[in-house]
Structure formats: structure tokens, C-alpha cells
PDB file of C-alpha atoms in Angstrom:
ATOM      1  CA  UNK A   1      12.140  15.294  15.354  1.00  0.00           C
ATOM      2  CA  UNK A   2      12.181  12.827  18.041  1.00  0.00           C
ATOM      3  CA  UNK A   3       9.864   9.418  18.443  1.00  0.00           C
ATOM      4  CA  UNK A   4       6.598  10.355  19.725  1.00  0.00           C
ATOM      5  CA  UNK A   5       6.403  14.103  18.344  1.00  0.00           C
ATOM      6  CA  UNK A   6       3.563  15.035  17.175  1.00  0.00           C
ATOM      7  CA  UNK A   7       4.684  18.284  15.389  1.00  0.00           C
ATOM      8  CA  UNK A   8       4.194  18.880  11.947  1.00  0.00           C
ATOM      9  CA  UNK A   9       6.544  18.614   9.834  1.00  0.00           C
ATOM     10  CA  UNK A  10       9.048  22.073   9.747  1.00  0.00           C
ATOM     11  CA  UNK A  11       9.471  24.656   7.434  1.00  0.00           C
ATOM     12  CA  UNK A  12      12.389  23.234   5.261  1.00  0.00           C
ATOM     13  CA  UNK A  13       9.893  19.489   4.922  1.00  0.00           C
ATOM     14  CA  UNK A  14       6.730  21.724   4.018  1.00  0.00           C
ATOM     15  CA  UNK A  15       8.917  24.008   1.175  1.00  0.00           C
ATOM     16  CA  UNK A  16       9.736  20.417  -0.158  1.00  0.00           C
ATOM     17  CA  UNK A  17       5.798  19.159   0.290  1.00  0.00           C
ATOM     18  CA  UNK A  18       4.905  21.756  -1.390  1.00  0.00           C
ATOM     19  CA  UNK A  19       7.226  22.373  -4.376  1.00  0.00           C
ATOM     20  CA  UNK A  20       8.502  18.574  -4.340  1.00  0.00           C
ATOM     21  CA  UNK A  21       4.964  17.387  -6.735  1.00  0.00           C
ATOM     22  CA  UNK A  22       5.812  19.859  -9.288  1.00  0.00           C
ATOM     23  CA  UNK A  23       9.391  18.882  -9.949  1.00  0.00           C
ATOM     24  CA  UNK A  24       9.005  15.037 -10.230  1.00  0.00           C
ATOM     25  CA  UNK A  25       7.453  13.617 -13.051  1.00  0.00           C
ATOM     26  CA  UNK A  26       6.902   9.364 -12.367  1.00  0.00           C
ATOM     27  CA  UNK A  27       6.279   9.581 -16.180  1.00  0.00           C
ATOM     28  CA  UNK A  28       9.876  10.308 -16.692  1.00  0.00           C
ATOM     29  CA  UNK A  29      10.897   7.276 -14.449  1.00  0.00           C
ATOM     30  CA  UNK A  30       8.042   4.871 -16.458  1.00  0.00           C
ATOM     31  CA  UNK A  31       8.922   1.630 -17.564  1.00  0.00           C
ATOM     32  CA  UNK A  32       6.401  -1.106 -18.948  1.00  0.00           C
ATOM     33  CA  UNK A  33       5.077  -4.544 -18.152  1.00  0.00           C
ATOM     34  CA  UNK A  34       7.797  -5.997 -20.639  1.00  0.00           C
ATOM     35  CA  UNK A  35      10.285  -4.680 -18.250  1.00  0.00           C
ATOM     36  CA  UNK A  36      13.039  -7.287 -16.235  1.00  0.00           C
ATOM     37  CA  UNK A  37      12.135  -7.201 -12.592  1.00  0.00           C
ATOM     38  CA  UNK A  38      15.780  -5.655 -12.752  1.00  0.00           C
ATOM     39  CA  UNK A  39      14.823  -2.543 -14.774  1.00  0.00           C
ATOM     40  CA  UNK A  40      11.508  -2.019 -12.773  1.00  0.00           C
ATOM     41  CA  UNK A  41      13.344  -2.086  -9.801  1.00  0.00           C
ATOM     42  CA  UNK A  42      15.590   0.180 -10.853  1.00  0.00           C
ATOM     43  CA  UNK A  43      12.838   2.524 -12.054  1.00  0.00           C
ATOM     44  CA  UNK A  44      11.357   2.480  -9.036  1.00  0.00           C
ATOM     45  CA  UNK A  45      15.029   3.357  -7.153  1.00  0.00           C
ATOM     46  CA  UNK A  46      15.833   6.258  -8.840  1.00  0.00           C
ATOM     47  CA  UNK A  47      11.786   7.768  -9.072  1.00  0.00           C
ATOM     48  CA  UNK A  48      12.350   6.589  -5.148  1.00  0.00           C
ATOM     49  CA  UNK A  49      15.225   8.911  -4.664  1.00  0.00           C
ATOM     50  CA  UNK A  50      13.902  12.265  -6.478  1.00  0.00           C
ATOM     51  CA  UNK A  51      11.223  11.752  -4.245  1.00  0.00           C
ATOM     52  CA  UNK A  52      13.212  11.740  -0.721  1.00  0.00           C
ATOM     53  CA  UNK A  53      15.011  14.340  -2.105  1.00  0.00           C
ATOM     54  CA  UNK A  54      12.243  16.939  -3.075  1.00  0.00           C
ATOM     55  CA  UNK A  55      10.267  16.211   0.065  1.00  0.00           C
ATOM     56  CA  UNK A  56      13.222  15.747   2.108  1.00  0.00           C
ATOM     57  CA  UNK A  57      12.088  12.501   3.685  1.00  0.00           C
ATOM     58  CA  UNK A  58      13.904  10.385   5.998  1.00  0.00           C
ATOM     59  CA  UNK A  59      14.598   7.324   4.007  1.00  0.00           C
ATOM     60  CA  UNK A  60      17.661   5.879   2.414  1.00  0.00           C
ATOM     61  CA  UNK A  61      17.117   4.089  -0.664  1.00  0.00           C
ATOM     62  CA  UNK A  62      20.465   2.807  -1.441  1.00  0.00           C
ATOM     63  CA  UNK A  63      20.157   1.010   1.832  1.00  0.00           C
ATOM     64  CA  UNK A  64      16.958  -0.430   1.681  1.00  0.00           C
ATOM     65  CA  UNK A  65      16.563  -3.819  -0.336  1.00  0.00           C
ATOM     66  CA  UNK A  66      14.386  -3.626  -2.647  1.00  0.00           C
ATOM     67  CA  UNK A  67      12.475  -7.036  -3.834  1.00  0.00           C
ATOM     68  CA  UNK A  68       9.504  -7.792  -6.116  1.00  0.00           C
ATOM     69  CA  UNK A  69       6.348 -10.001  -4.834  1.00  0.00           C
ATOM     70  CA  UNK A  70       4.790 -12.289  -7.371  1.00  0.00           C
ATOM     71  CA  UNK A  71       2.541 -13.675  -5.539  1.00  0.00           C
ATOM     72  CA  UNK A  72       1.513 -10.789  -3.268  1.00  0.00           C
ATOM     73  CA  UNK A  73      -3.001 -10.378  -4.004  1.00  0.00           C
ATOM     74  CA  UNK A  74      -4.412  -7.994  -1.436  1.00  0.00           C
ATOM     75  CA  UNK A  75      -1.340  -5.519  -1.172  1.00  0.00           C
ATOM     76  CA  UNK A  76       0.671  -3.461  -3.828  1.00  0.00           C
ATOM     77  CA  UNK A  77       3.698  -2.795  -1.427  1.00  0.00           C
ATOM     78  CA  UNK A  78       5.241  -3.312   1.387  1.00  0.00           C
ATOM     79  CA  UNK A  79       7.621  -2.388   3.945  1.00  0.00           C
ATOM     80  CA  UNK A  80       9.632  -4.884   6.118  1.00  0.00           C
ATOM     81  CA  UNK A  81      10.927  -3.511   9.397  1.00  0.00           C
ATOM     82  CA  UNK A  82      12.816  -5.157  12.794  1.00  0.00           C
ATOM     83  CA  UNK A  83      12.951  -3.036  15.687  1.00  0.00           C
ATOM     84  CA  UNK A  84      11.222   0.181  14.111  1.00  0.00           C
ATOM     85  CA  UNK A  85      14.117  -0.143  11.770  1.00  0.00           C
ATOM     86  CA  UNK A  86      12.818  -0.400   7.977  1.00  0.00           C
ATOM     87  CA  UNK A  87      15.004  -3.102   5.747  1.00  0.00           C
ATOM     88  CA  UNK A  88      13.410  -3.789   2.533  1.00  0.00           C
ATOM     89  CA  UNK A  89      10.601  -2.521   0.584  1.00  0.00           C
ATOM     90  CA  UNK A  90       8.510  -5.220  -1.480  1.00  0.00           C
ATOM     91  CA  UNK A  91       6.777  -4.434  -4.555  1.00  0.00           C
ATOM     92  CA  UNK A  92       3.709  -6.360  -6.124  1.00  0.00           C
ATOM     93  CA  UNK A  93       4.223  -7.301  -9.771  1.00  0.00           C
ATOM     94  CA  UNK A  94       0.476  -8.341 -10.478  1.00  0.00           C
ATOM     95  CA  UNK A  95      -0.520  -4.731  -9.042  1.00  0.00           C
ATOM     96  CA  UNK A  96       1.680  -3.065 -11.376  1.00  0.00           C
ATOM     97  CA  UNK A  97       0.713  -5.554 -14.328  1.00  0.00           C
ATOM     98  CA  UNK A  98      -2.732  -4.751 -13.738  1.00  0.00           C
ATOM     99  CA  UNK A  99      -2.599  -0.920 -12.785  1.00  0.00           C
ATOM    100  CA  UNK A 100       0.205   0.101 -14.451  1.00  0.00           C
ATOM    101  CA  UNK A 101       3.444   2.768 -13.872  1.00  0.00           C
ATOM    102  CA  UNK A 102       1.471   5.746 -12.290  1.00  0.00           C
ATOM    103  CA  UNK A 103      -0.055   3.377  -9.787  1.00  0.00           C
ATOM    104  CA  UNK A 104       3.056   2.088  -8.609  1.00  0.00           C
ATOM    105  CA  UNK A 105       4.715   5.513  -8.647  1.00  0.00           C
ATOM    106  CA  UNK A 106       1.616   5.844  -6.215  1.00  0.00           C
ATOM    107  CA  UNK A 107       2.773   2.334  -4.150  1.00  0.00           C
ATOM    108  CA  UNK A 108       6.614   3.938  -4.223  1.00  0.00           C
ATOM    109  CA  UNK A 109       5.688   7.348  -2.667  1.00  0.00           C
ATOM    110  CA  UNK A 110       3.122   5.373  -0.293  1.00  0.00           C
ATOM    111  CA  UNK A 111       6.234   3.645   1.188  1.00  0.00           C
ATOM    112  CA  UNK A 112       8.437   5.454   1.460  1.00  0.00           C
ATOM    113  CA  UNK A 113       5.999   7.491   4.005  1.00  0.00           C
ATOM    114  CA  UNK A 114       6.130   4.353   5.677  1.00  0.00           C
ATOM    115  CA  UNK A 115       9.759   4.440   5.813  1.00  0.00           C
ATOM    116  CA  UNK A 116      10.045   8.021   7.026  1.00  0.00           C
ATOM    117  CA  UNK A 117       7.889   7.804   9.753  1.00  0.00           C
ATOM    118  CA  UNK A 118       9.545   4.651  10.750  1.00  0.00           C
ATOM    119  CA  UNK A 119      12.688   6.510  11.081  1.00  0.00           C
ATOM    120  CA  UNK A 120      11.284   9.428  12.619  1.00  0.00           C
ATOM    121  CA  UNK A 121       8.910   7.956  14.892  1.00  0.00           C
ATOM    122  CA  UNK A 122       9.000   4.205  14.996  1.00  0.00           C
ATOM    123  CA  UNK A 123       5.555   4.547  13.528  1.00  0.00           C
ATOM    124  CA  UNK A 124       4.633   1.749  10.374  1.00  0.00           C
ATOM    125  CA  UNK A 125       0.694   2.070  11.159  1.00  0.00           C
ATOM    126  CA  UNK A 126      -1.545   4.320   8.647  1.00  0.00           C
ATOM    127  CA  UNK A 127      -2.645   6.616  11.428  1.00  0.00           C
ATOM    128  CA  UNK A 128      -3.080  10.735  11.084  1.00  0.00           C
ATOM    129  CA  UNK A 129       0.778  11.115  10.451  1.00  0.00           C
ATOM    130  CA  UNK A 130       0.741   8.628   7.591  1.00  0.00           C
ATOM    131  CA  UNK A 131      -2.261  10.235   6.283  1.00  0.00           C
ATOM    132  CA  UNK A 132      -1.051  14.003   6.348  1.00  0.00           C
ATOM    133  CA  UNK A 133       2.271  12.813   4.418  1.00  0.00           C
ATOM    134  CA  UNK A 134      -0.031  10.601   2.023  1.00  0.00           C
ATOM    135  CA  UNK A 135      -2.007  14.078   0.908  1.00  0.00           C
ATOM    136  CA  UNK A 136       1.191  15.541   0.521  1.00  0.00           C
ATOM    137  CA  UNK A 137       2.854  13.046  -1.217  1.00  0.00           C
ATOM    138  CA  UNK A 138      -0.156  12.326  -3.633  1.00  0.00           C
ATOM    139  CA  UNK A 139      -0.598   9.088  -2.540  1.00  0.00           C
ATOM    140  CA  UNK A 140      -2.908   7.206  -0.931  1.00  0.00           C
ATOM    141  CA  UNK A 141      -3.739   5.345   2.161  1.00  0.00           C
ATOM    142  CA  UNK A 142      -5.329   2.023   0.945  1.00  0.00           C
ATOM    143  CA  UNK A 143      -4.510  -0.122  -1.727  1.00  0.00           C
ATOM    144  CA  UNK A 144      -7.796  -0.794  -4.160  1.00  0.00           C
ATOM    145  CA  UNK A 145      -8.507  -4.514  -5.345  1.00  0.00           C
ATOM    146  CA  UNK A 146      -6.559  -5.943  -7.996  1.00  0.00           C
ATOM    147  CA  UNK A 147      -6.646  -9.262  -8.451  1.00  0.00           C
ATOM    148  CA  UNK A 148     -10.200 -11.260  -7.867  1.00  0.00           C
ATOM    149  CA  UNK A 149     -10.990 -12.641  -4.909  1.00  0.00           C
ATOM    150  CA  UNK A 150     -12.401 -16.374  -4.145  1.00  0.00           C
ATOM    151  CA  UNK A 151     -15.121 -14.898  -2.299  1.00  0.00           C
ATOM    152  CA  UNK A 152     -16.749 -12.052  -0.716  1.00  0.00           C
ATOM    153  CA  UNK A 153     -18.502 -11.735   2.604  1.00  0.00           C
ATOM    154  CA  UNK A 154     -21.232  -9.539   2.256  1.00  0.00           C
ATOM    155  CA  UNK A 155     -23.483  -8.237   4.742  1.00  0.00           C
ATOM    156  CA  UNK A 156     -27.512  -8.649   3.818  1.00  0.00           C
ATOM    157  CA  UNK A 157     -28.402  -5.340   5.658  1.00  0.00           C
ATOM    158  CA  UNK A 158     -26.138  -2.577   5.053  1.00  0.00           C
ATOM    159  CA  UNK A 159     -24.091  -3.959   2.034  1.00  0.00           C
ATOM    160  CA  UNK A 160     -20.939  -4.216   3.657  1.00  0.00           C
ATOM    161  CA  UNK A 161     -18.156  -6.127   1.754  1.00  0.00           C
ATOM    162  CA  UNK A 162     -15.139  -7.893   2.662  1.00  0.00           C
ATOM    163  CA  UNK A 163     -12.831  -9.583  -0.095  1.00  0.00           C
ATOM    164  CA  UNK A 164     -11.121 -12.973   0.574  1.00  0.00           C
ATOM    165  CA  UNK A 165      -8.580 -14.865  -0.753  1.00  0.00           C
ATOM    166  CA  UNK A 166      -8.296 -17.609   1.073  1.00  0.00           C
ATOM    167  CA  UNK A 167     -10.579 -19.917   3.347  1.00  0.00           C
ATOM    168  CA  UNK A 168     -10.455 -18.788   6.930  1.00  0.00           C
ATOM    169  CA  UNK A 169     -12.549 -19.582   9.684  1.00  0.00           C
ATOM    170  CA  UNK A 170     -14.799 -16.367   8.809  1.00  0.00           C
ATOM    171  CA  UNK A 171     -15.187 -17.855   5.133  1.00  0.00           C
ATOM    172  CA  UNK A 172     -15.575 -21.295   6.388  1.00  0.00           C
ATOM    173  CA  UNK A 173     -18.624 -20.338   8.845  1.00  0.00           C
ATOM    174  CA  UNK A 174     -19.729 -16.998   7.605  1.00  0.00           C
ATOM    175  CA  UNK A 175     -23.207 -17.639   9.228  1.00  0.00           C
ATOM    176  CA  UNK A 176     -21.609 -17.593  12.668  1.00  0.00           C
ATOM    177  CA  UNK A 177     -20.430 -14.236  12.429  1.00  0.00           C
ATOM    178  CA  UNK A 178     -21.880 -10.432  12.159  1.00  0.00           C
ATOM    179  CA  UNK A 179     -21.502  -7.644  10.359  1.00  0.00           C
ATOM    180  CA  UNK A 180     -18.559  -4.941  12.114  1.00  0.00           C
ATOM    181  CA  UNK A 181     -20.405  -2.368  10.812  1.00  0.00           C
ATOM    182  CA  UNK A 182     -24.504  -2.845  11.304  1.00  0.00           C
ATOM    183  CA  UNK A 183     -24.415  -6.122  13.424  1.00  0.00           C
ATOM    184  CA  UNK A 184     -26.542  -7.960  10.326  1.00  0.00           C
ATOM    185  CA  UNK A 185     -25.838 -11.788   8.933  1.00  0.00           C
ATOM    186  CA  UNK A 186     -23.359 -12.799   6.837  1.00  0.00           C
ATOM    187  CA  UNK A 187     -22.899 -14.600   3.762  1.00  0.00           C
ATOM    188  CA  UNK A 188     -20.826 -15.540   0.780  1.00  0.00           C
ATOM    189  CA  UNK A 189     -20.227 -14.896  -2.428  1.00  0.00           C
ATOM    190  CA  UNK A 190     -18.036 -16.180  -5.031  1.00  0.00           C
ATOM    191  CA  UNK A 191     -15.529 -13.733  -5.874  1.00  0.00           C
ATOM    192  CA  UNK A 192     -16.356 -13.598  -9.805  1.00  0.00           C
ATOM    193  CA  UNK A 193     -20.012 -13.406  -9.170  1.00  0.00           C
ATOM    194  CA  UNK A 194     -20.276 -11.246  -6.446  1.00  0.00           C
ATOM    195  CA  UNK A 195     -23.996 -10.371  -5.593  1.00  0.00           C
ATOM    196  CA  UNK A 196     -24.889  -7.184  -4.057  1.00  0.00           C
ATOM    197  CA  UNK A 197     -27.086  -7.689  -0.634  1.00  0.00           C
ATOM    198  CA  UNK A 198     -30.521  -8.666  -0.589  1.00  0.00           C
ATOM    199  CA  UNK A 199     -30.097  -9.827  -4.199  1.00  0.00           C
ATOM    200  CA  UNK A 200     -30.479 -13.757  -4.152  1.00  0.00           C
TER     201      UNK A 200
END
């Protein structure tokens, strides 16, 4: 495949796709919460590898560094690239505290799409490629919440919700803003105590 192709993936990749979810098992690779960030990383390696090799992705693990993130909130992985080219793979410690082994099986299959279609096509976005390989994979495309956030911006018309962690300008002066997705007002609520719109 060459940057920029838009092809599907071939024969040999969809055989893989298709019989690669029935011969791995991330139970078999499971470790716990007691685990070293040593042992979970190696976990993670060697589930990491069975997976390249039964869907014959483009990535190669023993090459990549592979790190743990304490103090990662809004993400459960993460790959670091330079020039298309992906380096290390980052791996959130609360998310797996919180969610558990299967979840970051999950995180682990999610990127190492990344890192396949980084080698195949310089492409690190979530676009339709990442998305096709994330159904096949069993994995998905977004991360859900795990750790509370200080606040949420919630819109009073249509509901919309947006998590924050930290106080940005949008936090800061919510009431100069509008809603992306109806054009209503803004405002804020603490992250514990969220209130649904139109609820005051």
C-alpha cells in the first residue's frame, strides 16, 4: 500500500481481520491493578504482538517504546509520532485502574491502528480508515470518561456536554461562548455535581 491509498485492506489483511478476533484471547494476556508498571507493560507487549500478527498489521512492537502515563485524565493511550514515523506508545494507568484489563486490551488494539496507518499512510487522525480497522479490531474510536472532571460546560438548549479538566478561557468565560452544536448559551457545572440543562 502506498501513502494516500484509499484501498481496502487486501485479501491476506481481511483473512487476518477476520479470523485474527477468534484466536486472541486479552484474557490470557490479563494482569491486575497490583501489577509493576513493568509486568503491565509487558502484558500489554506480548497481547500487542499476537495482535499484529493475526491481523497482520504494520507495526513493530519491539521497536516502539512503550511508557505508562500517570497523570494522563481525558485519554487512555497514546501514540507519539515525528515525521509520520510512530516512536512510542503511552498507556494511562488511572484508565486501566479504573476500567480494568479488557479495556486496555481495547486501548492496545486502538493503537496500534494508529500505528499501522501511520506506517501505511502517514495517517494518526481517527478518520474512515481508523474507523474501518477499529470495527475490525474490536475496538473503539473514542475513549469514554474516566476520571471526574472539574467542570462541565453544558448547553441550556440541546443538552450538549463538554468535560473539563482544567480552566481555559472557555471555562473561565463560558457565557461568552455558544453551543457547536445548537448555537444556545453556555454554562458551568462542577464536575461532581453535574446538572443536566434547564435544571437549576
Amino acid at each position: 500500500m502506498t501513502p494516500g491509498d484509499d484501498a481496502a485492506p487486501d485479501a491476506t489483511e481481511r483473512a487476518a481481520a477476520d479470523d485474527g478476533d477468534s484466536r486472541i484471547d486479552p484474557a490470557y494476556y490479563a494482569v491486575d491493578t497490583d501489577a509493576s508498571e513493568a509486568e503491565f507493560l509487558a502484558a500489554c507487549k506480548l497481547y500487542a504482538r499476537e495482535v499484529v500478527d493475526a491481523f497482520g498489521l504494520s507495526a513493530d512492537v519491539g521497536r516502539l517504546d512503550w511508557q505508562v502515563s500517570r497523570r494522563a485524565k481525558r485519554r487512555a493511550g497514546q501514540v507519539r509520532y515525528r515525521d509520520d514515523e510512530p516512536e512510542v506508545v503511552v498507556l494511562t494507568w488511572g484508565y486501566f485502574e479504573r476500567r480494568g484489563w479488557a479495556a486496555m486490551a481495547s486501548t492496545v488494539r486502538h493503537e496500534l491502528v494508529h500505528v499501522h496507518l501511520l506506517n501505511e499512510y502517514g495517517d494518526g487522525s481517527h478518520g474512515e480508515r481508523f474507523e474501518r480497522w477499529a470495527e475490525r479490531l474490536d475496538t473503539c474510536v473514542s475513549c469514554e470518561l474516566f476520571t471526574t472532571p472539574e467542570w462541565w460546560v453544558v448547553c441550556v438548549d440541546c443538552d450538549a456536554a463538554l468535560a473539563r479538566y482544567r480552566e481555559s478561557k472557555l471555562v473561565r468565560r463560558v457565557d461568552e461562548y455558544r453551543c457547536g452544536e445548537c448555537g444556545g448559551d453556555l454554562r458551568l457545572a462542577d464536575g461532581d455535581t453535574r446538572v443536566e440543562a434547564g435544571d437549576e
